[in-house]
Coordinates of C-alpha atoms in Angstrom, one line a residue:
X66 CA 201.2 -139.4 -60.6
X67 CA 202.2 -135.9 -60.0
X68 CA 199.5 -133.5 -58.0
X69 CA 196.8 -131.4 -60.1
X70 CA 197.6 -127.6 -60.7
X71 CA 195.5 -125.6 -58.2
X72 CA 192.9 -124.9 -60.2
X73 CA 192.3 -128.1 -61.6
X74 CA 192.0 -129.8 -57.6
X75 CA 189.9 -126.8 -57.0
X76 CA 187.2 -127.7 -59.8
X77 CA 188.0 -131.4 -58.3
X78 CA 187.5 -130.6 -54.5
X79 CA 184.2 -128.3 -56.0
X80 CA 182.7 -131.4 -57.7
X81 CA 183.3 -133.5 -54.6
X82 CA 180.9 -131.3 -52.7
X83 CA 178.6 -130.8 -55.2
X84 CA 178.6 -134.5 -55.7
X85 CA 178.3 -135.2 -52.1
X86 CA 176.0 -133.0 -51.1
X87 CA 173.6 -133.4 -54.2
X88 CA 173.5 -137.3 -53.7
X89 CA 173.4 -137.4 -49.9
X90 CA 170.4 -134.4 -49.3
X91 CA 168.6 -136.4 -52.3
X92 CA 168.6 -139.5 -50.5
X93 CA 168.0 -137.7 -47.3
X94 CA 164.8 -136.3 -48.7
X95 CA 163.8 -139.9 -50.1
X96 CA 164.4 -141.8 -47.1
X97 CA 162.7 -139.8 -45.4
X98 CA 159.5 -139.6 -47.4
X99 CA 159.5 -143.6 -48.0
X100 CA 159.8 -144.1 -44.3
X101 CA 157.2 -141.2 -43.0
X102 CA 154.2 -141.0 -45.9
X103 CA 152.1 -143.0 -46.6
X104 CA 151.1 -144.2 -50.2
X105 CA 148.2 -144.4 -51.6
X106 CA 144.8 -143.2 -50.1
X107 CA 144.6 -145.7 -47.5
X108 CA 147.6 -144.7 -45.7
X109 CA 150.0 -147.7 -45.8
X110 CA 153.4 -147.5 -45.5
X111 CA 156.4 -149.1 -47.3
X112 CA 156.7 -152.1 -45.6
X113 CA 160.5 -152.9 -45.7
X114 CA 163.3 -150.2 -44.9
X115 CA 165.6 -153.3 -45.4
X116 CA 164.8 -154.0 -48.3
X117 CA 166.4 -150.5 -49.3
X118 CA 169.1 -151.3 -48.4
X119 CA 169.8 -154.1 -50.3
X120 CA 168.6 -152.1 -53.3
X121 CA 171.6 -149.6 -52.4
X122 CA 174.2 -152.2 -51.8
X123 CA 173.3 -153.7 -55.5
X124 CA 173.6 -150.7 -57.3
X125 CA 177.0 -149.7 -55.4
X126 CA 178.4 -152.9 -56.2
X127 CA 177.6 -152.7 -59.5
X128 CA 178.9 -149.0 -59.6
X129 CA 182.1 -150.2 -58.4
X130 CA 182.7 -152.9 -60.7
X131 CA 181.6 -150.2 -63.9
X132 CA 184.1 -148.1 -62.5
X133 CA 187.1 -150.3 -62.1
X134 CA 186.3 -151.8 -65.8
X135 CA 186.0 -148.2 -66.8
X136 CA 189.1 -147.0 -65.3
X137 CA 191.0 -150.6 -66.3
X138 CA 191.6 -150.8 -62.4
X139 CA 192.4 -154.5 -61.5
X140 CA 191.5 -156.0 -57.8
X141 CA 194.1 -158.5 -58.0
X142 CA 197.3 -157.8 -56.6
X143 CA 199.0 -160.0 -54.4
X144 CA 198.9 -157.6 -51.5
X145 CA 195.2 -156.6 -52.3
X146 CA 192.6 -157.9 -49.8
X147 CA 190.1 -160.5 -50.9
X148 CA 186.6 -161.1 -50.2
X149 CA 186.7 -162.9 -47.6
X150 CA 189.5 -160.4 -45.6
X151 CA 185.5 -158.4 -45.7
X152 CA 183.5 -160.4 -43.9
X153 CA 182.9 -158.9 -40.5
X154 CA 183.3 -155.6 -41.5
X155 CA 180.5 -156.4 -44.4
X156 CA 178.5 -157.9 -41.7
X157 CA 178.9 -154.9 -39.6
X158 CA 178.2 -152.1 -42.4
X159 CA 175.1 -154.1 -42.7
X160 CA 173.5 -154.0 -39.1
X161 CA 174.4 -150.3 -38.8
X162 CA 173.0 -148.2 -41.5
X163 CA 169.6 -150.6 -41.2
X164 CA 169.4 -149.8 -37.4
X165 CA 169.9 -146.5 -38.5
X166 CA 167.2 -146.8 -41.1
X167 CA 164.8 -148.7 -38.7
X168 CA 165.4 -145.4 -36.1
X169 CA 163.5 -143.3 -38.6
X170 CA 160.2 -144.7 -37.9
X171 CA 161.0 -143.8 -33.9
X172 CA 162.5 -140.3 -34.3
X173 CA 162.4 -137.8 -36.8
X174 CA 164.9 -137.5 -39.5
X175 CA 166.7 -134.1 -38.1
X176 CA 166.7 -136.0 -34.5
X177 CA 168.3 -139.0 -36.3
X178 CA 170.9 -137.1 -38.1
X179 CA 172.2 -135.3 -35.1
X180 CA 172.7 -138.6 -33.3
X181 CA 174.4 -139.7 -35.8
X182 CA 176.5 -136.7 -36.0
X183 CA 178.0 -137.8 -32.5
X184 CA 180.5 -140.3 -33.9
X185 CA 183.4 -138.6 -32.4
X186 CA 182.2 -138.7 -28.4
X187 CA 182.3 -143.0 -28.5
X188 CA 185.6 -142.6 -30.5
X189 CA 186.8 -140.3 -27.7
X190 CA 185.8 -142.1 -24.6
X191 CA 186.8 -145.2 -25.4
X192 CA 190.2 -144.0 -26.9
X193 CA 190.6 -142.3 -23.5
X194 CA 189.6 -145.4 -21.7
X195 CA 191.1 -148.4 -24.2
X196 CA 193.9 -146.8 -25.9
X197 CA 195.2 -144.1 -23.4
X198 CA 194.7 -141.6 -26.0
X199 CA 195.1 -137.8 -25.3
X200 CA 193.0 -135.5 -27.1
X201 CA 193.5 -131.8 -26.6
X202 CA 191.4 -129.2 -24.6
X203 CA 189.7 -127.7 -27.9
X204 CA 188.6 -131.6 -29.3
X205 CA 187.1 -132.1 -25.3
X206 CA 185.0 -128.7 -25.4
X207 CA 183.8 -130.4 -29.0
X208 CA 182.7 -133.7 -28.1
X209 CA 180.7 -131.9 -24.9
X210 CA 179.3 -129.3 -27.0
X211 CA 178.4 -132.1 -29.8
X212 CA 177.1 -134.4 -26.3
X213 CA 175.0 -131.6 -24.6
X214 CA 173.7 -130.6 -28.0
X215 CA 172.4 -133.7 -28.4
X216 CA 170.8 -134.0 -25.1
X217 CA 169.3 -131.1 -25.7
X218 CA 167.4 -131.6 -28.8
X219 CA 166.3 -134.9 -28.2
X220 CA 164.8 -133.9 -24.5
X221 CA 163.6 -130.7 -26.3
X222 CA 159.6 -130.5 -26.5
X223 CA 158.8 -131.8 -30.4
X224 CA 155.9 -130.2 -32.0
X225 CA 152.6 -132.2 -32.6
X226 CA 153.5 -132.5 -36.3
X227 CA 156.9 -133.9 -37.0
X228 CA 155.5 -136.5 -34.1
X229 CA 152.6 -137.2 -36.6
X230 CA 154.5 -138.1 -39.2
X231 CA 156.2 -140.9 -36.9
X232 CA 155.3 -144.6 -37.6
X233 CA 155.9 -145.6 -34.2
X234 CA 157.0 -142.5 -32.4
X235 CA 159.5 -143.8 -29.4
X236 CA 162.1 -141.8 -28.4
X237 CA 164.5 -144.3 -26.4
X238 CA 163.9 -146.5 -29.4
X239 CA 164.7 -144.2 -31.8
X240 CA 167.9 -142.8 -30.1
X241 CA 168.8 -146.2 -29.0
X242 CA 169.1 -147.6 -32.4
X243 CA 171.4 -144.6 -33.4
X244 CA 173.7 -145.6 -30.5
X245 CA 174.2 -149.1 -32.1
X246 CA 174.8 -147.3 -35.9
X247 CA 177.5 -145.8 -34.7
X248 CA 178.8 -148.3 -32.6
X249 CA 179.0 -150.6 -35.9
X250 CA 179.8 -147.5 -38.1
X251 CA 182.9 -147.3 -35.6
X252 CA 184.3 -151.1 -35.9
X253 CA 183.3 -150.6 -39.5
X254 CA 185.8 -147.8 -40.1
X255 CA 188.3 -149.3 -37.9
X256 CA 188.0 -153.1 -39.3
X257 CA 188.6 -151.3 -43.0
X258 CA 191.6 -149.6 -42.2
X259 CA 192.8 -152.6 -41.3
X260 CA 192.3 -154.5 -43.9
X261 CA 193.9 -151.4 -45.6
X262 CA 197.4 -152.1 -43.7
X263 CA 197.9 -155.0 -44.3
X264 CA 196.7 -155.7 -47.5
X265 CA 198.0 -151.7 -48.9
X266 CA 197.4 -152.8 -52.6
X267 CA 193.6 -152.8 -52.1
X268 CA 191.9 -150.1 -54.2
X269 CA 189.1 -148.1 -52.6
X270 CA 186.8 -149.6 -55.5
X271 CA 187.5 -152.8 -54.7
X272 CA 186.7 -152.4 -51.0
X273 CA 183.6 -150.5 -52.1
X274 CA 182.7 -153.4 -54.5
X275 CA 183.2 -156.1 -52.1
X276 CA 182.1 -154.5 -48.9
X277 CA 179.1 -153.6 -51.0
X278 CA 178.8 -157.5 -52.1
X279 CA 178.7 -158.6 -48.3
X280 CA 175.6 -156.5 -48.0
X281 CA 174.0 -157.9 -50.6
X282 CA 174.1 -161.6 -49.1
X283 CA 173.7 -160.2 -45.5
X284 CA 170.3 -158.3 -46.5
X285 CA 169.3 -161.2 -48.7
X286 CA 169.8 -163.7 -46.4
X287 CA 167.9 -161.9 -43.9
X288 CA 164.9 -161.0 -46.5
X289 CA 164.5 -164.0 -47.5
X290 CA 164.3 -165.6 -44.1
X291 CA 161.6 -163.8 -42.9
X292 CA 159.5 -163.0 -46.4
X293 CA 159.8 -158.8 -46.5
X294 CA 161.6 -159.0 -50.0
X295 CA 158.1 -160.0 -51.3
X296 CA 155.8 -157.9 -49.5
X297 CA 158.1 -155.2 -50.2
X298 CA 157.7 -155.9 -53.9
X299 CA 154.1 -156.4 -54.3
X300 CA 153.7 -153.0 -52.4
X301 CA 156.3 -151.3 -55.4
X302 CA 154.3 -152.7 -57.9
X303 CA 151.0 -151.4 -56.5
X304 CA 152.3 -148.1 -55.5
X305 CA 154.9 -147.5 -58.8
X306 CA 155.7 -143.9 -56.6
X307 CA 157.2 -145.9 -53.7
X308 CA 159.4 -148.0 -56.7
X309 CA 160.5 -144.9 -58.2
X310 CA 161.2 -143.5 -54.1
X311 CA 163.7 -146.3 -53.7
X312 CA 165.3 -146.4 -57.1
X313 CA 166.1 -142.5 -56.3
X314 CA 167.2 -144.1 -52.7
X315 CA 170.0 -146.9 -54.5
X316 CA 170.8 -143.7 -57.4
X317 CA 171.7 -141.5 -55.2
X318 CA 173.8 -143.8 -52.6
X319 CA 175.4 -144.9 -55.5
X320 CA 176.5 -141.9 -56.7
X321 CA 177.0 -140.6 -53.2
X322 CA 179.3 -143.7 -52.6
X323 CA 181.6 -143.2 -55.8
X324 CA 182.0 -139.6 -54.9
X325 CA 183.0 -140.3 -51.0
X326 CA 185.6 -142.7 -52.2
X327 CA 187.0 -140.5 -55.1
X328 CA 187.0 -137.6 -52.2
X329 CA 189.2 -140.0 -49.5
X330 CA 191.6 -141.0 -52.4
X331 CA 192.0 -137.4 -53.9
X332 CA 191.9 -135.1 -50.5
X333 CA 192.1 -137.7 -47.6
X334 CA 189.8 -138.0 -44.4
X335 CA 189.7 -134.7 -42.8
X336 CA 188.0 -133.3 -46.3
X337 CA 185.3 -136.0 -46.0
X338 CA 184.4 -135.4 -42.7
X339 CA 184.0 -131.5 -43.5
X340 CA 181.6 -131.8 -46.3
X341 CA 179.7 -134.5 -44.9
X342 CA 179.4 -132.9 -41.9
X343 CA 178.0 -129.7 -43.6
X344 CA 175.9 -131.8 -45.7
X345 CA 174.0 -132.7 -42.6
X346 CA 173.5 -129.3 -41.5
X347 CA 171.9 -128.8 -45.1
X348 CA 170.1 -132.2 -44.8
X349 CA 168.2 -130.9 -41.6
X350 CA 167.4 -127.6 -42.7
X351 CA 165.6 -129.3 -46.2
X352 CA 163.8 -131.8 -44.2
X353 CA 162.3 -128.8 -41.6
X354 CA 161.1 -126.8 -44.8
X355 CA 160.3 -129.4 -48.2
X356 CA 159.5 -131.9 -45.4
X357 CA 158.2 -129.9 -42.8
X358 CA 159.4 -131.2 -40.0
X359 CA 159.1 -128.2 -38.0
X360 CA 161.6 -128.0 -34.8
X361 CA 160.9 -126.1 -31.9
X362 CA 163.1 -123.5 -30.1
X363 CA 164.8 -126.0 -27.5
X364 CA 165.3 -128.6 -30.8
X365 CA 166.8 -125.4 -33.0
X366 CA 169.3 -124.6 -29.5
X367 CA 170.6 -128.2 -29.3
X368 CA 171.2 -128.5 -33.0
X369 CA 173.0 -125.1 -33.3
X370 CA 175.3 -126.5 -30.0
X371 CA 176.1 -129.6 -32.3
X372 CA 176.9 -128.0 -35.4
X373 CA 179.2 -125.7 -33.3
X374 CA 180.9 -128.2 -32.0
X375 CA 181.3 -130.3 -35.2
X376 CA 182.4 -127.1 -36.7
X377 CA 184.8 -126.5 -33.7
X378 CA 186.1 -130.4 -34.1
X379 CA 187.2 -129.9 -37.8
X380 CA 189.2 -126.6 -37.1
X381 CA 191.2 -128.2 -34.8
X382 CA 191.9 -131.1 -37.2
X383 CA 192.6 -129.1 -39.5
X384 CA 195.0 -126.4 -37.7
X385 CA 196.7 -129.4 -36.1
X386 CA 200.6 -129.5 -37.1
X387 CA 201.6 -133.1 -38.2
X388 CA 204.4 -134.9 -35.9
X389 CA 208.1 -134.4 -37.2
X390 CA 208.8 -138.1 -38.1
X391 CA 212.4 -139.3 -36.4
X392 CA 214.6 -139.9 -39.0

């Protein structure tokens, strides 16, 4: 159909962020708290992060499908992928964000945000290395600022308190199990934009809905195998906070999910990237003060040199001129 009036993709772009943002700190918050506090008076903690995720994947399946009925949106095209054309990159999307998940009892949520944030340097080396790929000087000062930053923070001195709050507190661990989020985050991405060419009738639903599906049997699978799905329900039903914790957790990913695809389809990658990347920023600061998780001078340097060069990385993107196609 023909492009929204400037105003109207204004309000649009508006919600978007306000959607994204909302959802995303929410859950931020949440994750945090189920995976740091302890419930009740004797201490104990929720005892499957897992668990959450399934939860999530559940709910944004179910999304998905509510939305497609809504919208009247069929997922049957001839040149729209399947389930099956999901399988590894379902299987991926589901070791990453639980390693990710797992990392929080290691590292601190503000330290395990900025790792994540670092997406771009493995993209970068081994699309120098793999592809041949030449990035310009700008995107190289980036990624180092972005690496350094990093390096910085997480060899910064943490204070006694956000240390604390750790389950396990472990540092390579912690970082370590960032390192292989992103790695699956990365084949994730790349395995779906596959699909996406050669299957280009696929709706962003439909992929939500079935990636979304995948998780659900991966998690299940490996819940029921080794029993946490029922510890993690008797603790609910002890502690009804901790149930009304993760249903905020699967609410707001949800929501958060619907509004990332709508964004992608509407105002394409390079919009994503900027309001999620900002929504980190935001993230951090709401964890160091309704969280307190205090960070220390060295930890506040090495975050600042990350957002700058996340901040310097999306400028260029977004000053970049687009090849002349031959025609």
């Amino acid at each position: 159909g023909g492009r929204a009036a400037p105003g109207g993709s204004l309000v649009l772009l508006l919600s978007s962020i306000l959607g994204i943002y909302g959802s995303y700190i929410c859950q931020g918050y949440v994750s945090e708290r189920i995976s740091t506090t302890p419930y009740g008076g004797g201490g104990e903690r929720f005892p499957s992060l897992v668990s959450l995720n399934l939860l999530q994947a559940l709910a944004c399946s179910l999304a998905a499908f509510l939305a497609m009925a809504v919208l009247g949106k069929k997922a049957d095209g001839v040149k729209s992928a399947s389930m099956m054309d999901f399988i590894l990159p379902g299987l991926t999307s589901t070791i990453g964000p639980a390693c990710g998940l797992l990392a929080l009892k290691n590292i601190s949520y503000p330290a395990q945000v900025l790792a994540k944030s670092c997406k771009m340097v493995p993209v970068m080396i081994s699309g120098t290395i793999f592809y041949n790929k030449k990035y310009g000087f700008a995107e190289y000062v980036a990624a180092l600022l972005i690496g350094v930053g990093i390096g910085v923070f997480s060899l910064a001195k943490s204070s006694a308190k956000a240390q604390q709050k750790l389950a396990s507190p472990n540092k390579m661990l912690g970082y370590g199990l960032c390192v292989v989020n992103l790695f699956f985050d990365g084949y994730t991405n790349a395995k779906e934009d596959d699909v996406l060419r050669l299957k280009p009738e696929t709706t962003s639903l439909s992929m939500m809905m079935h990636m979304n599906l995948w998780n659900v049997v991966f998690n299940g699978a490996y819940l029921a195998y080794n029993g946490e799905l029922a510890k993690a329900s008797a603790f609910a039903q002890k502690y009804p906070e901790c149930a009304t914790d993760a249903l905020l957790f699967c609410l707001t990913g949800a929501i958060g999910q619907l509004f990332i695809y709508f964004t992608i389809n509407t105002f394409g990658s390079l919009a994503l990237t900027t309001i999620t990347t900002t929504r980190k920023f935001f993230s951090v600061l709401i964890s160091v003060v309704l969280l307190a998780t205090p960070l220390l001078m060295g930890q506040w340097i090495g975050a600042g040199m990350v957002f700058a060069g996340l901040g310097m990385s999306i400028f260029v993107k977004a000053t970049k001129k687009p090849k002349k196609k031959a025609t």
